[in-house]
Tab-separated table of C-alpha atoms in Angstrom:
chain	number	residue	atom	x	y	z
G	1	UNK	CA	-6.544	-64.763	-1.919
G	2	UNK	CA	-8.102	-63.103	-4.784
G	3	UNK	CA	-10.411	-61.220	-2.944
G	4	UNK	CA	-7.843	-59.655	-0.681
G	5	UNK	CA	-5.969	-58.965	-4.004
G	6	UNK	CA	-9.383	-57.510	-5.455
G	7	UNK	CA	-8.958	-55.185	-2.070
G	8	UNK	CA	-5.455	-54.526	-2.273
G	9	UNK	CA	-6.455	-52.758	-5.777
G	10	UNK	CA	-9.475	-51.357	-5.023
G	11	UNK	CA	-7.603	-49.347	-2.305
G	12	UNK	CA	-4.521	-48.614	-4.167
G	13	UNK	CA	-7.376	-47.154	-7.099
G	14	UNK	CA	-8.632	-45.187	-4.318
G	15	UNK	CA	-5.613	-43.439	-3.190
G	16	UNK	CA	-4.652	-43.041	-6.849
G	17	UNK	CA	-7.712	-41.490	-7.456
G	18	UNK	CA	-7.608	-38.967	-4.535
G	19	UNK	CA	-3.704	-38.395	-4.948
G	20	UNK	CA	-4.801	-37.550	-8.800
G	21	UNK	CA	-7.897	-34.923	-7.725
G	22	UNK	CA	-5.181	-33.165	-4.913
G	23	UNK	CA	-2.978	-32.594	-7.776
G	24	UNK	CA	-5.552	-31.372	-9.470
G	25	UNK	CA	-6.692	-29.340	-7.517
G	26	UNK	CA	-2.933	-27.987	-6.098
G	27	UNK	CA	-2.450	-27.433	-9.574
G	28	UNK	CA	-5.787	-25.064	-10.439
G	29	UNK	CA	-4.913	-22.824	-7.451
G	30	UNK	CA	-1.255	-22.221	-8.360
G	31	UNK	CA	-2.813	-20.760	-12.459
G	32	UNK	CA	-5.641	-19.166	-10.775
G	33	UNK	CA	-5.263	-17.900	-7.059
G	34	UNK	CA	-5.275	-14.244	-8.591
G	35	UNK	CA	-8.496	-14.342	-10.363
G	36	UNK	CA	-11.139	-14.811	-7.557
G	37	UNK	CA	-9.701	-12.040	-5.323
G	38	UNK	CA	-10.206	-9.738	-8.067
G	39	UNK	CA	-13.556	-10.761	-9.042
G	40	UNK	CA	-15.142	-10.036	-5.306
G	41	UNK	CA	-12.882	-6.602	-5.658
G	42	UNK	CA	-15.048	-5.489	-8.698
G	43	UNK	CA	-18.011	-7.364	-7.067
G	44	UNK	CA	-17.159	-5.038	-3.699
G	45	UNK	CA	-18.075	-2.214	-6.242
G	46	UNK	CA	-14.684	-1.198	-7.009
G	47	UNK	CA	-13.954	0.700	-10.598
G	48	UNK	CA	-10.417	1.164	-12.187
G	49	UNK	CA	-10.229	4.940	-13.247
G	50	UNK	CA	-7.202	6.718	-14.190
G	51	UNK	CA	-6.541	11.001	-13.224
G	52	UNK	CA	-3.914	12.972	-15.106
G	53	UNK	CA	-2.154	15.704	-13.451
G	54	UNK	CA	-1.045	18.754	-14.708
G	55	UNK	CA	2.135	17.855	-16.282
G	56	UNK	CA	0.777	14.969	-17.879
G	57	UNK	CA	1.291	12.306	-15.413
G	58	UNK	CA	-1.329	9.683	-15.618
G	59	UNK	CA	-2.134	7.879	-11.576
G	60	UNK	CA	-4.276	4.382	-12.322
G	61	UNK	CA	-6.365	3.625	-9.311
G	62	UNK	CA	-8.976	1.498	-8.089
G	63	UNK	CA	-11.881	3.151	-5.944
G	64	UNK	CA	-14.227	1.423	-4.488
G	65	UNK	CA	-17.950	2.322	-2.778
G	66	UNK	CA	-18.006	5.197	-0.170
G	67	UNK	CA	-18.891	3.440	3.022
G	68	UNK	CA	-16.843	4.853	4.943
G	69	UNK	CA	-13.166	7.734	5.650
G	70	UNK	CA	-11.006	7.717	2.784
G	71	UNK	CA	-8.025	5.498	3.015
G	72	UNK	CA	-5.387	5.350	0.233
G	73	UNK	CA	-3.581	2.157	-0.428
G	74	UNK	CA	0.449	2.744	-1.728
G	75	UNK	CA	1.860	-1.066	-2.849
G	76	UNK	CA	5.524	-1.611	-2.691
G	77	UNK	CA	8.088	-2.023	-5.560
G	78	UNK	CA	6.901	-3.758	-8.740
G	79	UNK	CA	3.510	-4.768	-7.114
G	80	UNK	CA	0.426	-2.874	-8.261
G	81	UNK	CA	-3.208	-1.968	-6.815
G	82	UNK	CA	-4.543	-5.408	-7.784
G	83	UNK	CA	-2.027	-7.038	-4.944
G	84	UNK	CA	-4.336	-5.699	-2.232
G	85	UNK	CA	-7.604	-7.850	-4.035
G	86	UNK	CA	-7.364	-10.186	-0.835
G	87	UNK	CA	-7.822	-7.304	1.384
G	88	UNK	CA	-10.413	-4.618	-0.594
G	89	UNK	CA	-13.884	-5.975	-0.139
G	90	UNK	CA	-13.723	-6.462	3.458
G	91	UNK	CA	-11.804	-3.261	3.563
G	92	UNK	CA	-14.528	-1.072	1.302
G	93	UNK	CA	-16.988	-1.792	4.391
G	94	UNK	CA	-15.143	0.213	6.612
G	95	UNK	CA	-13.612	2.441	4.598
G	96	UNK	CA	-13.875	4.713	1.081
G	97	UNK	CA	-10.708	2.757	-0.045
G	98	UNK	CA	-8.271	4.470	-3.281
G	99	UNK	CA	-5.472	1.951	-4.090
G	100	UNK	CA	-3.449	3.554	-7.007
G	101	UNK	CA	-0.760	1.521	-9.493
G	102	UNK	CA	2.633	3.674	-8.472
G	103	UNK	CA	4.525	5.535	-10.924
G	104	UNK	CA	6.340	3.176	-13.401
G	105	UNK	CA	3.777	0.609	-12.171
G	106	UNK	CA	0.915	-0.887	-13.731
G	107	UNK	CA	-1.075	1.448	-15.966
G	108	UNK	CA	0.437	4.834	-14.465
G	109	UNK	CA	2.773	6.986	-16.340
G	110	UNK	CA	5.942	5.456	-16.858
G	111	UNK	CA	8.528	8.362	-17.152
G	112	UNK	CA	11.437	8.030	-15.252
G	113	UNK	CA	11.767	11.962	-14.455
G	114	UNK	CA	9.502	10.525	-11.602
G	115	UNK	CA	11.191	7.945	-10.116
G	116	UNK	CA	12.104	9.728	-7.124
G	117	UNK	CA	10.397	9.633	-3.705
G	118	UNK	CA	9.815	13.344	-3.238
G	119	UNK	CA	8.410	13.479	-6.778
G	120	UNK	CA	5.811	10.456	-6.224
G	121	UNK	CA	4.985	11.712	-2.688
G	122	UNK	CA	4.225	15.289	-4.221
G	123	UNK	CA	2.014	13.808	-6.985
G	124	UNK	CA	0.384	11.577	-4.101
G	125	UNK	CA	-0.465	15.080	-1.944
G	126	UNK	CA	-1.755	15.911	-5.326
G	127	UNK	CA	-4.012	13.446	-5.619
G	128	UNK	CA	-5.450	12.949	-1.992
G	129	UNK	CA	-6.318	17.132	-2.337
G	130	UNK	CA	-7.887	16.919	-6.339
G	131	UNK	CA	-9.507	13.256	-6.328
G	132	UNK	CA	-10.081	11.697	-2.936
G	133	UNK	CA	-11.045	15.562	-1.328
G	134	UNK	CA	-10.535	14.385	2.065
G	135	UNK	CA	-7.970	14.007	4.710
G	136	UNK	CA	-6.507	10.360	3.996
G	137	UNK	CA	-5.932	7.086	5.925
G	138	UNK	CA	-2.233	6.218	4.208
G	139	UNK	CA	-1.486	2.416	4.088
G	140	UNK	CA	1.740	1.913	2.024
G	141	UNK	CA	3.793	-1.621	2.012
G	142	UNK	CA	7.234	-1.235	1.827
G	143	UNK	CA	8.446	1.370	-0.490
G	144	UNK	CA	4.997	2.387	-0.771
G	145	UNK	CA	5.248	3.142	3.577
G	146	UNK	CA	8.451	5.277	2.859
G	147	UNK	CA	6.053	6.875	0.668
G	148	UNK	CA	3.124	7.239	3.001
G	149	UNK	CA	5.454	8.365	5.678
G	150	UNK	CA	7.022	11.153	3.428
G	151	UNK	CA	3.305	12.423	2.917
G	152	UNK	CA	2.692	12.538	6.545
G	153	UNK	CA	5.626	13.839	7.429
G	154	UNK	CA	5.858	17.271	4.665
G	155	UNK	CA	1.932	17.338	3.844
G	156	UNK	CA	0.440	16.541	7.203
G	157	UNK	CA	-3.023	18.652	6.371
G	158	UNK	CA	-4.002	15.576	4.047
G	159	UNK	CA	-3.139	13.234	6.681
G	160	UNK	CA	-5.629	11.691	9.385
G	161	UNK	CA	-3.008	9.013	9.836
G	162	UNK	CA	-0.372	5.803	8.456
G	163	UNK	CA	-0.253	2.838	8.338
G	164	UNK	CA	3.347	1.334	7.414
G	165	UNK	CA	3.223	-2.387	6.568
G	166	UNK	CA	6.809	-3.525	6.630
G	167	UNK	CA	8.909	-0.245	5.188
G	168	UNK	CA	12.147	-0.897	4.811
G	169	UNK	CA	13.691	1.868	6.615
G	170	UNK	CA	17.660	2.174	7.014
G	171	UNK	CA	18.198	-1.024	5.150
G	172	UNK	CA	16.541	0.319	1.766
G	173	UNK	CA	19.792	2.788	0.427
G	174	UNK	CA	22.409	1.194	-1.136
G	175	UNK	CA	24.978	1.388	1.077
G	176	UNK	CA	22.841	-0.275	4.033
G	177	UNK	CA	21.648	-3.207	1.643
G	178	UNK	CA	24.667	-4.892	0.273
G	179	UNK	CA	23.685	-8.184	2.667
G	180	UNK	CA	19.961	-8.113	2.029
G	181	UNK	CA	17.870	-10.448	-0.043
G	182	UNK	CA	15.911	-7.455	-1.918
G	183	UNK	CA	19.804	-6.165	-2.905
G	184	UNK	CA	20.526	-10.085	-4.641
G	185	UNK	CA	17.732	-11.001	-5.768
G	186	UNK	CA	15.759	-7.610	-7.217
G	187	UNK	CA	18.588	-4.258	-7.359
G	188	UNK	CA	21.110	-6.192	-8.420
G	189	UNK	CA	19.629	-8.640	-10.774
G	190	UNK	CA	18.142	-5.809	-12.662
G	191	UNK	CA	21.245	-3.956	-12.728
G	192	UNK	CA	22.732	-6.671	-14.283
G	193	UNK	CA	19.806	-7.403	-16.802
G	194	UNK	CA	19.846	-4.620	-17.360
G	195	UNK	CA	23.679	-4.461	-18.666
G	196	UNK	CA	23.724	-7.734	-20.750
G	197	UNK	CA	21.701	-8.257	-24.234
G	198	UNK	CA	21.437	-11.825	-24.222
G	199	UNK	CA	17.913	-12.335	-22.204
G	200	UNK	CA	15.475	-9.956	-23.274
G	201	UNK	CA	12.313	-11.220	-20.883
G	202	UNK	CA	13.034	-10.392	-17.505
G	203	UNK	CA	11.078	-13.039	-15.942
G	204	UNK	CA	13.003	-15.532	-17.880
G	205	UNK	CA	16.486	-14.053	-16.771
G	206	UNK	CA	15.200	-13.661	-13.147
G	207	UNK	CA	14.442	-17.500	-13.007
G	208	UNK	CA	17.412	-18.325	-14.303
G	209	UNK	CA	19.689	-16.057	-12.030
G	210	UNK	CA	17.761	-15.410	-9.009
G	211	UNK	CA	19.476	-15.770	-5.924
G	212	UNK	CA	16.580	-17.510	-4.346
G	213	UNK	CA	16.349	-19.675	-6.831
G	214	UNK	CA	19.987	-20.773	-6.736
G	215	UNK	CA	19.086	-22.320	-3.638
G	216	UNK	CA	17.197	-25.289	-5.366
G	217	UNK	CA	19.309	-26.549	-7.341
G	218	UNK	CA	18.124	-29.256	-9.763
G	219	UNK	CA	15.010	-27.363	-9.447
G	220	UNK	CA	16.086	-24.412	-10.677
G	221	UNK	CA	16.636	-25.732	-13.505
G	222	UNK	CA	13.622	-27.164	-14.340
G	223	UNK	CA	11.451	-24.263	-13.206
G	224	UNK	CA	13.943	-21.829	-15.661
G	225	UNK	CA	13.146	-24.098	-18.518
G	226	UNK	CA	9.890	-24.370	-17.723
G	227	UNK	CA	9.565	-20.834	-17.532
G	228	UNK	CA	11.137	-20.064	-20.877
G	229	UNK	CA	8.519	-22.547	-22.161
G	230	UNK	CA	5.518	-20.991	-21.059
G	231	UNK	CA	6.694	-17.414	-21.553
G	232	UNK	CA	7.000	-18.489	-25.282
G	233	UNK	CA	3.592	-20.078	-25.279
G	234	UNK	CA	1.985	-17.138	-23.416
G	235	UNK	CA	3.043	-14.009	-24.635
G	236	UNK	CA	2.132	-10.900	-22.366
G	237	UNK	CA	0.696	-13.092	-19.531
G	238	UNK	CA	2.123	-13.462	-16.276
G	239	UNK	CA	4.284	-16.299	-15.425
G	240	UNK	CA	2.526	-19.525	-13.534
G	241	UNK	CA	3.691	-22.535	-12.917
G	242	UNK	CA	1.090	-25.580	-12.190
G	243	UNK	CA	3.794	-27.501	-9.702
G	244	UNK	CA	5.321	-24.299	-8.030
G	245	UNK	CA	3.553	-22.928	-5.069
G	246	UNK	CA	2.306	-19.617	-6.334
G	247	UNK	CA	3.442	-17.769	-3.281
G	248	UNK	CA	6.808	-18.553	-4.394
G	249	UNK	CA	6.653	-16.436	-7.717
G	250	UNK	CA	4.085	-14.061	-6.838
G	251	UNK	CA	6.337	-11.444	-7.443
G	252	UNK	CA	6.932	-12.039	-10.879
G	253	UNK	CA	3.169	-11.464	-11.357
G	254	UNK	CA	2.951	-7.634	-12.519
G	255	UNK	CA	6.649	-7.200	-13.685
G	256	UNK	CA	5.348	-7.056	-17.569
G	257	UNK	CA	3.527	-3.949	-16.346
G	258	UNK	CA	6.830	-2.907	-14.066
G	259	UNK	CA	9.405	-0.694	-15.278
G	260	UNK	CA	12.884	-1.715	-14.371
G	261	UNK	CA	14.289	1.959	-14.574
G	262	UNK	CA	12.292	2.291	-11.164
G	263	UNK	CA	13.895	-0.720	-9.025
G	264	UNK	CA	17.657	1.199	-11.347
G	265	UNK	CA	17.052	4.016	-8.663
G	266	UNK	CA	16.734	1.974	-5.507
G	267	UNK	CA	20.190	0.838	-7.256
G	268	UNK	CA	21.744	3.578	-7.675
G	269	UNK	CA	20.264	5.235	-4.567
G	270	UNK	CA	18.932	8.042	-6.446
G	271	UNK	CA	15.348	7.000	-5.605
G	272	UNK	CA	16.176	9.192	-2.063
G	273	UNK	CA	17.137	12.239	-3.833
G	274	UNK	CA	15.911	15.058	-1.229
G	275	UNK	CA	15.049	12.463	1.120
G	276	UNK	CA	16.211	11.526	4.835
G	277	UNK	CA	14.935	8.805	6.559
G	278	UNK	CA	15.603	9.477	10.188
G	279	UNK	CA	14.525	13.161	9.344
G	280	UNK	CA	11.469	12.273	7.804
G	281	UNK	CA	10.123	10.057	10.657
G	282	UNK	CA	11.019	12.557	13.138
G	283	UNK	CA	8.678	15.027	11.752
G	284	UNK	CA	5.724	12.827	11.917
G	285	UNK	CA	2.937	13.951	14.159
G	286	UNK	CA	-0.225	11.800	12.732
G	287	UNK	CA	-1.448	8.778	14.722
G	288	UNK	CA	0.132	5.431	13.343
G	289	UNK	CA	0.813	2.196	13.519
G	290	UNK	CA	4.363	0.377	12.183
G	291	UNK	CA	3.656	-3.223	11.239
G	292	UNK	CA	7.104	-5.597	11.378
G	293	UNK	CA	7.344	-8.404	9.296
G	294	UNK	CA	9.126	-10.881	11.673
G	295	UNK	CA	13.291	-10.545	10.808
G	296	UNK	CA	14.773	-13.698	9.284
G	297	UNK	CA	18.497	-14.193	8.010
G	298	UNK	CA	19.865	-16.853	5.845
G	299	UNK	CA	22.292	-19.577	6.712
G	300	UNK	CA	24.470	-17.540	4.810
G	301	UNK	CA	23.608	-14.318	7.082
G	302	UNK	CA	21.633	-12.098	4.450
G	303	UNK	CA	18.492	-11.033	5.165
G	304	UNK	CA	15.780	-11.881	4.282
G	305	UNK	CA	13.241	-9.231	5.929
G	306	UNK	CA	12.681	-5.634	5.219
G	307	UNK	CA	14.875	-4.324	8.319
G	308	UNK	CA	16.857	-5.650	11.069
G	309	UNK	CA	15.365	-5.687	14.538
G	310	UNK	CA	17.194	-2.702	15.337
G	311	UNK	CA	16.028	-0.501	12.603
G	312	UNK	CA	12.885	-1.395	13.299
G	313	UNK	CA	13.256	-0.505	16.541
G	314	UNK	CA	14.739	3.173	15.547
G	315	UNK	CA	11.334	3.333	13.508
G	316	UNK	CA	9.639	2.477	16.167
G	317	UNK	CA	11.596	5.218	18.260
G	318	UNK	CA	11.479	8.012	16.246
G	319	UNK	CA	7.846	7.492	15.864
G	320	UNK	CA	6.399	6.980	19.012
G	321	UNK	CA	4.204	4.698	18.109
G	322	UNK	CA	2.636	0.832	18.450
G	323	UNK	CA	4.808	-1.580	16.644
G	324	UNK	CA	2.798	-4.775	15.794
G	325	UNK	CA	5.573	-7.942	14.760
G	326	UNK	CA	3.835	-10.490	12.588
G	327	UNK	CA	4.832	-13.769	11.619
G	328	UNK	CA	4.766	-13.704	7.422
G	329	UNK	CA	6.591	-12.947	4.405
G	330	UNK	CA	7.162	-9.151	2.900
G	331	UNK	CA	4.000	-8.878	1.956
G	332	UNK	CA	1.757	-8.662	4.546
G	333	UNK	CA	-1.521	-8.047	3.478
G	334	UNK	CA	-1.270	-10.676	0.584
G	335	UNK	CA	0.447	-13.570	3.093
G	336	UNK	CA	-1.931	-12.679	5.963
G	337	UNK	CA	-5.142	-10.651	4.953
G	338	UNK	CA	-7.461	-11.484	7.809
G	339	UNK	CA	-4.624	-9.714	10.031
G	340	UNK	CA	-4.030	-6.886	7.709
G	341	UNK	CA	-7.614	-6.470	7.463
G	342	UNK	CA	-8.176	-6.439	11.745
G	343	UNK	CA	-5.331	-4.067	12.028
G	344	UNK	CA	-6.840	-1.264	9.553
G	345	UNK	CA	-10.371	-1.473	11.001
G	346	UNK	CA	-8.771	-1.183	14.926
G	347	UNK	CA	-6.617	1.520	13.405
G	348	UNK	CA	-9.896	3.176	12.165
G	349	UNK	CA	-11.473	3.125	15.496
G	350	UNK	CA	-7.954	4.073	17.096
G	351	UNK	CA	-8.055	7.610	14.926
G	352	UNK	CA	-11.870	8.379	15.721
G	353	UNK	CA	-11.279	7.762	19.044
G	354	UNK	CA	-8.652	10.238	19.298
G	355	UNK	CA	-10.437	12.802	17.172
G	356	UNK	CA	-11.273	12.060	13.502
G	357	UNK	CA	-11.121	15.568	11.369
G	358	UNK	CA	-13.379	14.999	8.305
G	359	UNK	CA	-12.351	18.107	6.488
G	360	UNK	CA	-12.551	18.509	2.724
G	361	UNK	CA	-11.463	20.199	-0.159
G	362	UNK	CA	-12.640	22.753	-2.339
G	363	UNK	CA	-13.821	20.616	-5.404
């Protein structure tokens, strides 16, 4: 009898044991999953640098080694260069890859003069002709592919081709995003932040308001407190939470470095000053490829992807090209980097196959 008790709790020490080192370890990758991308980024030989164009507007970028044609990375709304870390090492040995922070994003100017699409597209032209020197790849996630296919579309000299990882095209203006999850829980929770003077950390009123995060109830509240806590206790750093899967607040990661007056124009539509979306993918000539984040609605019916299946399928129309539907969240080439990563070096040999032009400019 005592020996099968002596058993009993030497395997219940066991399983405490092992239960204790999974938490453990569940808990180190939710503070940390950011850090080791980045490390093999710089490791990759990639160096932050920042340009500043003739009106004063400062682009932060990352550039890594030249192994390769140039391909510039555009991250969606309040992400910056760093979200690609998954993706750049394997990435810099195919291509000479420039991922610059947006405007209002990360270390680039702030001014909200900007914060339109033709104004950021022009400054991008800018910048492919005066830094990179070569006709560009264009990658850009979201509104970062609105702004890659702008470029392509008005500047198609600087263009070898696009890549457009989930855009959100004719579900992005406000009238066509009333019903979305990007309208309830980013637009319009900013709007409203930004019209109240209670809550002056964002993160902290997001967590608290959130319309995902109303879906957890009990939950909620403990990840809001928990959240006020360690913004208090960690000024200036990101939030992290050791029991919350990190994918679920990833995209709280750069908004200290974000400027809300950016997302104010997506709400106020004013973002697409100068800008039609049907118009712009119709003039599109370059070779590209449209890659579909799978479309998902809530119980409630919002939803929850980029674009319906039948805007995508307009996109797809109006630009004549292959339309590859993955199975992930938003953000592709964070969620699923091995498939991001496969898709830009077919798409490499896709473009020299069909005639690569390796023309530079003066300078």
């Amino acid at each position: 009898m005592i020996h099968s008790e002596g058993v009993i709790l030497l395997v219940l020490a066991i399983i405490g044991v092992i239960v204790a080192i999974t938490l453990v370890i569940y808990a180190y990758l939710n503070m940390n999953y950011d850090k080791k991308p980045l490390k093999q980024t710089y490791r990759a030989g990639y160096i932050e640098k920042q340009v500043t164009l003739d009106d004063g507007t400062i682009l932060n970028y990352a550039e890594g080694p030249a192994h390769g044609p140039a391909l510039l990375l555009i991250h969606g709304q309040s992400m910056q260069w760093e979200d690609y870390a998954r993706v750049l090492p394997e990435l810099a040995q195919y291509y000479h890859v420039f991922a610059v922070d947006c405007h209002g994003h990360g270390e680039s100017s702030h001014d909200a003069s900007k914060y339109t699409a033709v104004a950021m597209g022009k400054d991008f032209v800018w910048f492919i002709e005066n830094v990179i020197g070569e006709r560009a790849v264009l990658s850009g996630h979201s509104s970062g592919g609105i702004l890659a296919a702008w470029i392509a579309a008005n500047a198609p000299e600087v263009v070898q081709g696009i890549v457009l990882e989930d855009p959100p095209f004719f579900s992005v203006e406000p009238h066509e995003m009333k019903d979305t999850f990007v309208w309830l829980d980013s637009f319009e929770l900013i709007h409203n932040f930004n019209n109240q003077s209670v809550e002056d950390d964002y993160v902290v009123y997001y967590m608290e308001n959130s319309y995902l995060w109303g879906k957890f109830g009990d939950l909620r509240k403990l990840t809001a407190k928990s959240t006020k806590q360690y913004r208090e206790s960690h000024p200036g750093e990101p939030l992290k939470l050791w029991y919350v899967p990190y994918k679920w607040i990833h995209g709280t990661l750069y908004l200290d470095d974000f400027d809300l007056d950016f997302a104010e124009t997506f709400y106020t539509g004013d973002w697409f000053k100068g800008f039609n979306q049907e118009e712009t993918l119709s003039k599109i000539n370059a070779h590209s490829v449209y890659i579909k984040a799978a479309t998902q609605f809530g119980e409630d019916g919002v939803l929850y992807a980029a674009n319906r299946d039948e805007d995508a399928e307009k996109v797809h129309s109006l630009l004549g090209n292959e339309m590859i539907t993955i199975k992930s969240g938003h953000d592709i080439h964070f969620e699923k980097p091995d498939e991001f990563i496969r898709i830009m070096v077919d798409f490499l040999k896709k473009i020299k196959k069909h005639g690569y032009n390796e023309s530079r400019y003066p300078g």
